[in-house]
Coordinates of C-alpha atoms in Angstrom, one line a residue:
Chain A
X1 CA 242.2 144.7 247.6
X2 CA 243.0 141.7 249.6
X3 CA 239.1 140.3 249.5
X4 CA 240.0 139.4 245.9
X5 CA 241.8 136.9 246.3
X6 CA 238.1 134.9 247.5
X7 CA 237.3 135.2 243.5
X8 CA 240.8 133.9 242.7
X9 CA 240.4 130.7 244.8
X10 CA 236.5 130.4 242.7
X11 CA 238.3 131.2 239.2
X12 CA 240.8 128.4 240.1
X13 CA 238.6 125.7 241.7
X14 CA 236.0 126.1 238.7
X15 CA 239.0 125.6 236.5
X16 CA 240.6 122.6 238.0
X17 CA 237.2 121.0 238.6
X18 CA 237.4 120.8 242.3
X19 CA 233.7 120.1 244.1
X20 CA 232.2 123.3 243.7
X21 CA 230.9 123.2 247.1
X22 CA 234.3 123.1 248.5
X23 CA 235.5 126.1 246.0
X24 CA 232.9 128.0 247.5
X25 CA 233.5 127.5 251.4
X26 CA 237.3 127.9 250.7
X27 CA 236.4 131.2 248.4
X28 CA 234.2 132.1 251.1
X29 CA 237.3 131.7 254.3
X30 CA 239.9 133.2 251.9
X31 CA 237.8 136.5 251.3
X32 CA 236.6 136.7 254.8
X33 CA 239.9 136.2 256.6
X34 CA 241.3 138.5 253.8
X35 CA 238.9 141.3 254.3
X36 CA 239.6 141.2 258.0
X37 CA 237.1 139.0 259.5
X38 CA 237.6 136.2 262.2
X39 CA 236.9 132.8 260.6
X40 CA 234.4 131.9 263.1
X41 CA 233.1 135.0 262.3
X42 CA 232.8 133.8 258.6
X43 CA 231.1 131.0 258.9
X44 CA 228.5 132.8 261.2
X45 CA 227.7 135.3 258.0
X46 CA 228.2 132.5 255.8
X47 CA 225.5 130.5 257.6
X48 CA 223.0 134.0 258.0
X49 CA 223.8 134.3 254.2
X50 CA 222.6 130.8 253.8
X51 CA 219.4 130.5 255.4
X52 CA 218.1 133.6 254.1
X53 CA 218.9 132.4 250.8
X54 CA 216.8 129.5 250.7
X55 CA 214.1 130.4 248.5
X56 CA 217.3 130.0 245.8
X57 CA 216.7 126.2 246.1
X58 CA 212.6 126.1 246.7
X59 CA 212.4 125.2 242.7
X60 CA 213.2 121.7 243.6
X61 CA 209.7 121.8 244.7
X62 CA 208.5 121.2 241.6
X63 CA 210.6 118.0 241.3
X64 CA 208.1 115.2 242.8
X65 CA 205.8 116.2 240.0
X66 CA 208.1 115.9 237.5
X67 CA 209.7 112.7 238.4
X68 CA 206.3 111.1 238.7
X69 CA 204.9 112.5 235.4
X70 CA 208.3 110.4 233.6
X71 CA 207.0 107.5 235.5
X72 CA 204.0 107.8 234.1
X73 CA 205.5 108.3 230.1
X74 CA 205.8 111.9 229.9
X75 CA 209.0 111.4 227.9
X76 CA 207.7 108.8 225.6
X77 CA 204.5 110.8 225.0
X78 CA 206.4 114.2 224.6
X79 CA 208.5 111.7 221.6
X80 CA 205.7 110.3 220.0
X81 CA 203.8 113.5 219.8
X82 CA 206.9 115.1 217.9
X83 CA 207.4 112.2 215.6
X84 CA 203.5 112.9 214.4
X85 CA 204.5 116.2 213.3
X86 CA 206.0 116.6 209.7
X87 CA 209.2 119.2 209.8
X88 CA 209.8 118.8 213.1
X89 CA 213.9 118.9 213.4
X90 CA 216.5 119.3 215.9
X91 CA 216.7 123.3 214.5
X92 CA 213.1 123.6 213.9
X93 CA 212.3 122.3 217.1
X94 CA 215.1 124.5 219.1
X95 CA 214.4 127.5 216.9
X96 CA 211.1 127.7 218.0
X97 CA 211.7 126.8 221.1
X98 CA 213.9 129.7 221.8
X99 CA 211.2 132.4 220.2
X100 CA 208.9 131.5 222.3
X101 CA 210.8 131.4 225.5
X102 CA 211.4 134.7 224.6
X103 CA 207.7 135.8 223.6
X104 CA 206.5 134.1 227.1
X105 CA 209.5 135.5 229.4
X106 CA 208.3 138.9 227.6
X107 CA 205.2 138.9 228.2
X108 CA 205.7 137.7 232.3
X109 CA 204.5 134.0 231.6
X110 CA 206.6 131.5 233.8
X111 CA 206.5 128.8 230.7
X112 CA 209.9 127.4 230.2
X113 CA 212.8 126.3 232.8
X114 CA 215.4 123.6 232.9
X115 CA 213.5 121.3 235.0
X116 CA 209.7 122.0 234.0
X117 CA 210.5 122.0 230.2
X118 CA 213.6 121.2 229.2
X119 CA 214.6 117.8 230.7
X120 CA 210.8 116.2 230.3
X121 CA 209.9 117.4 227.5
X122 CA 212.1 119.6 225.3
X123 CA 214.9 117.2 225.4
X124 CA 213.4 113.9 224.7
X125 CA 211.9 115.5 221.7
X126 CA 214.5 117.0 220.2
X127 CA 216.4 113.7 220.5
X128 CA 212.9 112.0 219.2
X129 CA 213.8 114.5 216.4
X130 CA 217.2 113.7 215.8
X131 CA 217.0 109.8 215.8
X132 CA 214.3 109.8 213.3
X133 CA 217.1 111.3 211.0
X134 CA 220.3 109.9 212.1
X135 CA 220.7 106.9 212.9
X136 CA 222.4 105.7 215.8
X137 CA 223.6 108.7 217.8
X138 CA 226.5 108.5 219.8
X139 CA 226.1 109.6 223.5
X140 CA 228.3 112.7 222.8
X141 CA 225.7 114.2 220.2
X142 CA 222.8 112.8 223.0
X143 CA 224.7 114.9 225.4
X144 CA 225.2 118.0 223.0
X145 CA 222.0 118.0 221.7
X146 CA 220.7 118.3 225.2
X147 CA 223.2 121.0 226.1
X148 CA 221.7 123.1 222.9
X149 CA 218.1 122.5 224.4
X150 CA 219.8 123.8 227.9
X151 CA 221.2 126.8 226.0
X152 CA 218.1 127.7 224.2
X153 CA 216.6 128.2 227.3
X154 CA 218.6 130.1 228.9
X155 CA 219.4 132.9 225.8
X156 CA 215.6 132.9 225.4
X157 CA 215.1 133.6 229.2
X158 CA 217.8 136.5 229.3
X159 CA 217.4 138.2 226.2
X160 CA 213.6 138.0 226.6
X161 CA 212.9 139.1 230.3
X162 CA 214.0 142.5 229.9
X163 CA 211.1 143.2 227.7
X164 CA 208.8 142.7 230.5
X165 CA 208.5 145.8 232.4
X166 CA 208.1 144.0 235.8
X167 CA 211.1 142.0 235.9
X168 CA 214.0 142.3 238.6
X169 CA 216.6 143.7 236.7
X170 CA 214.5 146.4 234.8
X171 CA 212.8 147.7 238.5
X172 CA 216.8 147.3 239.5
X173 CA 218.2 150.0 237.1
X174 CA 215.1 152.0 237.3
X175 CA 215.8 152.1 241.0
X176 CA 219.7 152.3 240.8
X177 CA 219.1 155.2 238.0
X178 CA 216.8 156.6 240.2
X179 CA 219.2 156.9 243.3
X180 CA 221.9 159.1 240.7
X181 CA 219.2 161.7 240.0
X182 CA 217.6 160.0 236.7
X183 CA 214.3 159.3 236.2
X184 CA 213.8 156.2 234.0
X185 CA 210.4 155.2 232.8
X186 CA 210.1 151.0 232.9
X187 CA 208.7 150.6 229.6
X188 CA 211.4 152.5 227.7
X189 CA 214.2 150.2 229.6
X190 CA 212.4 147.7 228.1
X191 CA 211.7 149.0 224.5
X192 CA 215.8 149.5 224.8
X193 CA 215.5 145.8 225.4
X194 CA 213.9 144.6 221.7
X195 CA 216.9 144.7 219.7
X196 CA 219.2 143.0 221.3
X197 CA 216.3 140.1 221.5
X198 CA 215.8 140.1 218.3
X199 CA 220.1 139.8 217.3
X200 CA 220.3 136.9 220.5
X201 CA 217.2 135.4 218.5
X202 CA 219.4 135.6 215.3
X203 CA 222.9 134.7 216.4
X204 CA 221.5 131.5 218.2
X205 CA 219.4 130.2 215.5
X206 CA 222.0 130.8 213.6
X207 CA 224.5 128.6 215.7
X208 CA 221.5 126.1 216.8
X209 CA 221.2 125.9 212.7
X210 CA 225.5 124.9 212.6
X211 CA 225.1 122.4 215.3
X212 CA 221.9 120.7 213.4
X213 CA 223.8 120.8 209.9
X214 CA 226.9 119.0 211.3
X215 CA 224.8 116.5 213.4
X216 CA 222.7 115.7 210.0
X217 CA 226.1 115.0 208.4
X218 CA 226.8 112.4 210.9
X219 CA 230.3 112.2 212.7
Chain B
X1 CA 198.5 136.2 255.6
X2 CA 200.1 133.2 254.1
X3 CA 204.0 134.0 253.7
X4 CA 206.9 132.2 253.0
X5 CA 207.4 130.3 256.1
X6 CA 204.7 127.5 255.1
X7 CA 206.8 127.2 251.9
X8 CA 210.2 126.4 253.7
X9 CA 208.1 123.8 255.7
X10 CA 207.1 121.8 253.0
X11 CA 210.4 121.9 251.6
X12 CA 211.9 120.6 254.7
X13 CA 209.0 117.5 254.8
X14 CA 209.8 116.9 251.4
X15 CA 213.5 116.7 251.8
X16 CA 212.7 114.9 255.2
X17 CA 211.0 112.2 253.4
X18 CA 213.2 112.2 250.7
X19 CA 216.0 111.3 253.6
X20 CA 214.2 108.0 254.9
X21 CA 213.6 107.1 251.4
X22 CA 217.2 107.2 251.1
X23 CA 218.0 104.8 254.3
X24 CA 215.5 102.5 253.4
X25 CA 217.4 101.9 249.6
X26 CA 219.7 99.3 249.8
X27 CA 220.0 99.3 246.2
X28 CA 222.4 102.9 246.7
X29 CA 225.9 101.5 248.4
X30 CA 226.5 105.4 249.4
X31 CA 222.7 105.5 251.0
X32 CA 223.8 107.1 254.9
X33 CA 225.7 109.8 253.1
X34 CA 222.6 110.7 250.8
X35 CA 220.4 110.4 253.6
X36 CA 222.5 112.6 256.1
X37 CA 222.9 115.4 252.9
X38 CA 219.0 115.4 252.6
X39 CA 218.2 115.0 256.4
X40 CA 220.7 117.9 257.0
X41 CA 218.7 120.3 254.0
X42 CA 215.1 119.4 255.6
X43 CA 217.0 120.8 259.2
X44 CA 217.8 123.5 257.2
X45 CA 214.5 124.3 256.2
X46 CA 212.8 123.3 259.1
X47 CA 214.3 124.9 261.7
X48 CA 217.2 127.2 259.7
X49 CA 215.5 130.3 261.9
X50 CA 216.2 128.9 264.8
X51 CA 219.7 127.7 264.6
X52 CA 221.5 131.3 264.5
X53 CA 224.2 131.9 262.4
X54 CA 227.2 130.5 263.7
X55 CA 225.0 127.2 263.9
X56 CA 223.4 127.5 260.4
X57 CA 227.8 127.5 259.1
X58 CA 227.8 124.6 260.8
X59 CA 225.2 122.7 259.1
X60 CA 226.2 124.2 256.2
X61 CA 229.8 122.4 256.4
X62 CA 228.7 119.3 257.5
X63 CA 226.2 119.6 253.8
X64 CA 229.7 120.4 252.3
X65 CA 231.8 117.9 253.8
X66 CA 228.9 115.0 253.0
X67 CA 229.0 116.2 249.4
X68 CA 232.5 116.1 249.0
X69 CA 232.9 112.7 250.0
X70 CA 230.5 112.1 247.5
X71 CA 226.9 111.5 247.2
X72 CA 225.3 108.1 245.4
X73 CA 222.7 108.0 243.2
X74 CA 219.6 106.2 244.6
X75 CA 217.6 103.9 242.5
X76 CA 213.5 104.2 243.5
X77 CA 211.4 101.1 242.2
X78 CA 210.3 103.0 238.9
X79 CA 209.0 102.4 235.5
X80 CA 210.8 100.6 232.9
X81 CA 211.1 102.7 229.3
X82 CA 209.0 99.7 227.7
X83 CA 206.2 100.0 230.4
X84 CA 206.4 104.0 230.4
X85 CA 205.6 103.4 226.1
X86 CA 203.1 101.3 227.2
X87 CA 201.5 104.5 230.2
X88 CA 202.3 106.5 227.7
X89 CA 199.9 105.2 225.1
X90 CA 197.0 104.3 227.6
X91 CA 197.2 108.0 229.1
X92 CA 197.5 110.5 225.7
X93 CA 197.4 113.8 225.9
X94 CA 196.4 113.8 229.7
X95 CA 200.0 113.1 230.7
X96 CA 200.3 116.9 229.7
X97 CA 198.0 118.2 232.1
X98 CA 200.1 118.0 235.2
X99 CA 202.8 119.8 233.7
X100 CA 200.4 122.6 231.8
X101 CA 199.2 123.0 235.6
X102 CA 202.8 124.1 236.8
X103 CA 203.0 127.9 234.7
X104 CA 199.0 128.3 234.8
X105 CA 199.1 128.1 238.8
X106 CA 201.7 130.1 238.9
X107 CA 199.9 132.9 236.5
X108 CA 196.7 132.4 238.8
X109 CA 199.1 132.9 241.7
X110 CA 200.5 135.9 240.5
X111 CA 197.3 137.8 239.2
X112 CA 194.6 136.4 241.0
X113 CA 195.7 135.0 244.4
X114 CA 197.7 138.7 245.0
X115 CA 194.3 140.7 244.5
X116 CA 192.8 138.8 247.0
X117 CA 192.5 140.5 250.6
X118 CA 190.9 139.4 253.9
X119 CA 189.8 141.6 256.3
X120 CA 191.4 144.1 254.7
X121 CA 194.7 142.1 254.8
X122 CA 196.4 140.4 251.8
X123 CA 195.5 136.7 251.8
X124 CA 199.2 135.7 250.4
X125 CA 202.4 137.7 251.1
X126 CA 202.8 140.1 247.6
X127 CA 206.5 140.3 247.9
X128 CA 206.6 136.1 247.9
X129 CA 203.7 135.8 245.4
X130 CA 206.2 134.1 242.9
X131 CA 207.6 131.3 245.0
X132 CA 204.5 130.9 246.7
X133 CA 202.8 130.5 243.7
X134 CA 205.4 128.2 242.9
X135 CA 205.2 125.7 245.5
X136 CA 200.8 125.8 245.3
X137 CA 202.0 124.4 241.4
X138 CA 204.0 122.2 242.4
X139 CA 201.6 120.2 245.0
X140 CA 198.6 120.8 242.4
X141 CA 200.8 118.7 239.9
X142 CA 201.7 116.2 242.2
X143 CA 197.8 116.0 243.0
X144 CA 196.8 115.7 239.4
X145 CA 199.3 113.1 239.1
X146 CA 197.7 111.2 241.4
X147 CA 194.3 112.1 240.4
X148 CA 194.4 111.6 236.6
X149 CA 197.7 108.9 236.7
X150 CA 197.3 107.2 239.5
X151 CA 200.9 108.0 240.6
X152 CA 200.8 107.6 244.1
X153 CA 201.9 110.6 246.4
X154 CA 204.7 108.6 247.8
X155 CA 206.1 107.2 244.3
X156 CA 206.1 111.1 243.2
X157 CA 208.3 111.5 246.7
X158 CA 210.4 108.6 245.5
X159 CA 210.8 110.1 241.8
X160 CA 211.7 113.7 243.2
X161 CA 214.7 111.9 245.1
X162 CA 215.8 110.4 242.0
X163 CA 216.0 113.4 240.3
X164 CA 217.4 115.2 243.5
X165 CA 220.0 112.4 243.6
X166 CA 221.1 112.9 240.2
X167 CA 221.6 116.7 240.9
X168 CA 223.6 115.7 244.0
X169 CA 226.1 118.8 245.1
X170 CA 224.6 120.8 242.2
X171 CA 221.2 120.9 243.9
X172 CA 223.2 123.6 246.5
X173 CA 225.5 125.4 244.6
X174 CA 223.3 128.2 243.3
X175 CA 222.2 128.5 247.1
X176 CA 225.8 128.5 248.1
X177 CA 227.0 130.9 245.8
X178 CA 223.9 133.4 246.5
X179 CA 225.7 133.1 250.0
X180 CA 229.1 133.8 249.1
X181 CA 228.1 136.8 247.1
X182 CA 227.1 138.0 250.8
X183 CA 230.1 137.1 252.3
X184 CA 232.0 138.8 249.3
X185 CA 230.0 142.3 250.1
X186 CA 230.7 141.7 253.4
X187 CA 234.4 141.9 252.8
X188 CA 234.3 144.1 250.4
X189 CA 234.9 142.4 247.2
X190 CA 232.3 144.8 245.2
X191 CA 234.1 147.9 246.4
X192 CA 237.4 146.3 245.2
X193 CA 235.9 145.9 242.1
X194 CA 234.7 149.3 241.3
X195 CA 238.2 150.9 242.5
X196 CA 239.7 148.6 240.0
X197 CA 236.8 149.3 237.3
X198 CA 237.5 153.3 237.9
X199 CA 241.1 153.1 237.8
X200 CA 241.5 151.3 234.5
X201 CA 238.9 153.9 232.7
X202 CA 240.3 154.3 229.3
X203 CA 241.2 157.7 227.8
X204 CA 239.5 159.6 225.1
X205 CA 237.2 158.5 222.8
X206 CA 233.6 157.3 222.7
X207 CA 233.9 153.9 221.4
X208 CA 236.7 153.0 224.4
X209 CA 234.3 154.1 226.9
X210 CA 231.3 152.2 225.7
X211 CA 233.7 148.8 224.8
X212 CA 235.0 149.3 228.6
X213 CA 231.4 149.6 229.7
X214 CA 229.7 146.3 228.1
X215 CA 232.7 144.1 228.4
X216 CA 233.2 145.5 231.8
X217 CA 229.7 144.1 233.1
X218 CA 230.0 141.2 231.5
X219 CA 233.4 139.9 232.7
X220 CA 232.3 141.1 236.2
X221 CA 228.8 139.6 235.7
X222 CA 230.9 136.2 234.6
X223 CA 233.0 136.3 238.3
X224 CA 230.3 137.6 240.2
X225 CA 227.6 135.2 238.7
X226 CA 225.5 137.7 238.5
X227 CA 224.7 140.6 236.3
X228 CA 222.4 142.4 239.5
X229 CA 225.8 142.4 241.2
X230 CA 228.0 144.1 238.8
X231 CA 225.6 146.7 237.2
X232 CA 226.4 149.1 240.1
X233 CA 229.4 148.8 240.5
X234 CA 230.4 149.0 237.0
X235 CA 227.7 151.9 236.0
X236 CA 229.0 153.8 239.0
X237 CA 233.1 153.4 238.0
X238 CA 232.4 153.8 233.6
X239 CA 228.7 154.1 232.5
X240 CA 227.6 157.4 234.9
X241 CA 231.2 159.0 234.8
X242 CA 232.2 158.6 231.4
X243 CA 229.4 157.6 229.1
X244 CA 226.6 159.7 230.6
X245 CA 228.8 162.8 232.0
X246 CA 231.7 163.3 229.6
X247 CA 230.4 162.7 226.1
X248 CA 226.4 163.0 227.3
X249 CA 224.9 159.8 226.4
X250 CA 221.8 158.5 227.2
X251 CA 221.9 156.8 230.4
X252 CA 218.6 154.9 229.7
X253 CA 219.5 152.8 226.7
X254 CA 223.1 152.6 228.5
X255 CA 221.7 150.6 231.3
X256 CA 219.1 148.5 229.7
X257 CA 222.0 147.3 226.7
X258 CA 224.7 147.5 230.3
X259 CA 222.6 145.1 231.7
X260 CA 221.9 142.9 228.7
X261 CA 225.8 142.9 228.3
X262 CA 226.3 141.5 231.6
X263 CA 223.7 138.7 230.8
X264 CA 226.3 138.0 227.8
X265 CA 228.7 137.0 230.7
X266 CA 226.3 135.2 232.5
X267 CA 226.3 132.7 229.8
X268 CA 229.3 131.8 230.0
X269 CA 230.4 131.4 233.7
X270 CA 229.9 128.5 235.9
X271 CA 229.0 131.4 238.6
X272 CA 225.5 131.0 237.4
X273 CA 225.3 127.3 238.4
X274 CA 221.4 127.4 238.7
X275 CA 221.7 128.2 234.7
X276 CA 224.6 126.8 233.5
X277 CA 225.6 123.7 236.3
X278 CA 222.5 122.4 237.3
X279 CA 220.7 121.4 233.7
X280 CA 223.8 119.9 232.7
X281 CA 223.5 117.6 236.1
X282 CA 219.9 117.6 235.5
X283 CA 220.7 116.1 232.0
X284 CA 222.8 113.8 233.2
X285 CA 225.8 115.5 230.6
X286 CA 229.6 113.7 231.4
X287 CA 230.9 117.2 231.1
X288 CA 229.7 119.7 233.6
X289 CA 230.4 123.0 231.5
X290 CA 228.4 121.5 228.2
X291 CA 226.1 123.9 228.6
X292 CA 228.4 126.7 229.1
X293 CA 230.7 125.7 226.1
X294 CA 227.4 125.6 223.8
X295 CA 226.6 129.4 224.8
X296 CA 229.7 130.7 224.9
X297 CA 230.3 131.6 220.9
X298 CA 227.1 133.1 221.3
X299 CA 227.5 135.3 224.1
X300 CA 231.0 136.6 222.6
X301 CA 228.6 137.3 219.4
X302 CA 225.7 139.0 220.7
X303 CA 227.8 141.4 223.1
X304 CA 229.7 142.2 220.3
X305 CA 226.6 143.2 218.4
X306 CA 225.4 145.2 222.3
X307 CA 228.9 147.0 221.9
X308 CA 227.7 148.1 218.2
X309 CA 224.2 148.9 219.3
X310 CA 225.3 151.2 222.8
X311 CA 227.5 152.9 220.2
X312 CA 224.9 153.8 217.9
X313 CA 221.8 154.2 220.1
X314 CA 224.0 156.2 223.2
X315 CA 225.4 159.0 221.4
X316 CA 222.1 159.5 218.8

């Protein structure tokens, strides 16, 4: 029982806004020592844990290319190509945005993510959006507008990939159902997967419609 | 057969070179501390085999204690927003086609690259098809950038570091937790877990078991980080033995809404920092849990409306 107190120490550090690195190597020591392990001995499986986990950070890969397409105007074109289009709105924009993260990350298609989509493109046009009908916006409703695009992506993500027979979680319970003695075909995990798509599709347009209605109404 | 290992090298050159750029910016008053955190990660993925563990903890705390001193922000020679109008303008619609490149390479990767086999072997690894595919998109982009933008390879290197810069510490955490999540199973956190999950099984009725169940997974999923971590645990302690066994529900639509209960929690927990930490850094937000605060009456919504549907759909 004593290895809990290594998600105490994270519950804590989140909460008083320590460096999350820190929280982590601390959470780390305090469960390890706690569940009987020598600390050098911690930081050895700490450090195994950490190199086999590296492909966790290989999406920074894609960064060069992004930074060099904003130094080349992504942003500005991404703004400009929104401002062409009649209708476009902060909720239009996020509301559609959102269905078809979901649609893609259904069907398997890799479109969408927080640093391929979201900051050069998504964002800036969604602000585009917004300053054509409010006029000067404070950095607060820069910075919440930005978290909503955030957000969008990752409810259409979750509550989409589940409807892709493929994907790690579905092969996960199939497997894990499959090790109790149930057999579980993929595709009716993921037909079990549509309706709660469809409500996360409603509930956050829903809020996504709130925030756009109190932004249009100014401070 | 091409596996991962090329992959991890051209991280390491990337966040080699994205270490001298550092040094060589006098324009960042914290540069030595940015270039020892990025020289330290291209170690990591250079030679991260053949540092063994104990070593690899080291490197690891030395990343940490660099970090927590604090990390500047570099500034590369860039464009200025009136310039980037004026790129923007001269290169239309072809700006897009780097960044349309990244998910079809990717696709191409995934369904064409994996069917390909040489002498009877597979040209690319088919358990890393996805991050393989991955990094191919990502040097095709940087190629077309150069090709059809004229950005220069090394100005894309300098971008990336801005960007990487700007992410600072949150550019590891989702790496770092990943780890502690091992370090947790090692001493027995998940076991812990499911005693706890067992022993506060509620009594009688249907609706307790299946309200135990989805808000079970996701406050586990929301201290794990994780929803692929607590779904066992917690299907094992409520879902099998009470849902499934006592009042015979379906164990199929159990685990598929379980899972998408646990995702509910994942929305809301800082735990999930590649989701919910890093695009607020990568947005440049003052307040690191924007994000999480935006998708939180949300995620207390739609498992609410899970809880409604496992009821219904469960016991049909």
């Amino acid at each position: 029982m004593w290895s809990l107190s290594g998600v105490a120490v994270v519950v804590l550090g989140f909460a008083a806004r320590v460096n999350p690195l820190l929280v982590v190597v601390a959470a780390a020591l305090v469960s390890g020592i706690a569940g009987g392990l020598e600390p050098g001995a911690v930081i050895a499986a700490f450090g195994k844990a950490f190199n086999e986990n590296r492909y966790v950070s290989l999406t920074w890969l894609v960064l060069p290319a992004i930074g060099a397409l904003e130094r080349a105007g992504l942003q500005e074109r991404a703004r400009e190509l929104i401002l062409k289009i009649r209708g476009a709105s902060v909720a239009s924009i996020l509301c559609i945005y959102l269905l078809v993260r979901q649609v893609t990350v259904a069907l398997g298609l890799p479109f969408g993510g927080q640093a391929t989509m979201v900051r050069p493109l998504i964002a800036p046009m969604t602000e585009a959006a917004a300053e054509a009908r409010v006029a000067d916006l404070t950095d607060s409703q820069r910075d919440a507008i930005r978290a909503h695009v955030a957000a969008a992506d990752n409810v259409g993500a979750f509550f989409g990939e589940d409807i892709f027979v493929a994907i790690g979680s579905v092969l996960l319970i199939k497997g894990f159902l499959a090790e109790n003695g149930i057999t579980a075909d993929p595709l009716q995990l993921s037909l079990w997967a549509i309706p709660t798509a469809v409500a996360a599709w409603a509930i956050h347009a829903g809020h996504i419609a709130l925030f756009a209605r109190r932004l249009g109404r100014g401070r | 057969m091409i596996g991962i290992g090329p992959v991890y090298v051209l991280a390491g050159l990337m966040f080699g070179a994205m270490a001298l750029m550092s040094a060589r910016d006098p324009r960042n008053p914290r540069r030595w501390r940015n270039t020892a955190f990025w020289g330290l990660y291209a170690i990591s993925f250079l030679f991260g085999d053949l540092l063994g563990d104990f070593g690899n903890g080291i490197l690891v705390l030395a990343m940490v204690a660099v970090a927590a001193a604090g990390l500047g922000i570099g500034r590369p020679q860039t464009t200025t927003p009136d310039e980037r109008k004026l790129l923007a303008r001269k290169f239309g619609n072809a700006i897009f086609a780097p960044s349309l490149a990244i998910p079809l390479v990717t696709i191409f990767a995934a369904f064409v690259l994996r069917q390909i086999f040489i002498a009877g072997r597979p040209l690319i690894d088919p358990a890393q098809t996805t991050l393989i595919g991955l990094a191919l998109a990502s040097v095709t982009a940087v190629i077309l950038c150069r090709v059809l933008l004229k950005q220069r390879i090394v100005a894309a290197l300098d971008e990336g570091r801005r960007l990487m810069d700007l992410l600072g510490w949150a550019a590891l955490l989702p790496q770092m937790l990943s780890a502690l999540g091992a370090v947790f199973a090692v001493a027995g956190v998940g076991t812990a877990i499911g005693q706890i999950a067992s022993q506060a099984i509620p009594g009688g009725s249907r609706a307790a078991a299946v309200v135990a169940y989805a808000f079970g997974m996701a406050l586990f999923t929301a201290v794990m980080g994780n929803a692929f971590a607590a779904f066992p645990v917690l299907t094992i302690g409520i879902g099998l033995p009470l849902i499934v066994m006592k009042f015979h529900g379906d164990p199929i639509a159990m685990s598929a809404i379980g899972m998408l209960s646990g995702f509910c929690g994942t929305l809301t927990t800082p735990m999930a920092a590649n989701f919910n930490l890093v695009p607020a850094a990568l947005l440049g937000l003052k307040n690191r849990y924007g994000v999480i605060a935006v998708q939180i009456p949300t995620a207390i919504l739609l498992l609410m409306v899970n809880m409604v549907l496992m009821y219904v759909v469960v016991f049909r």
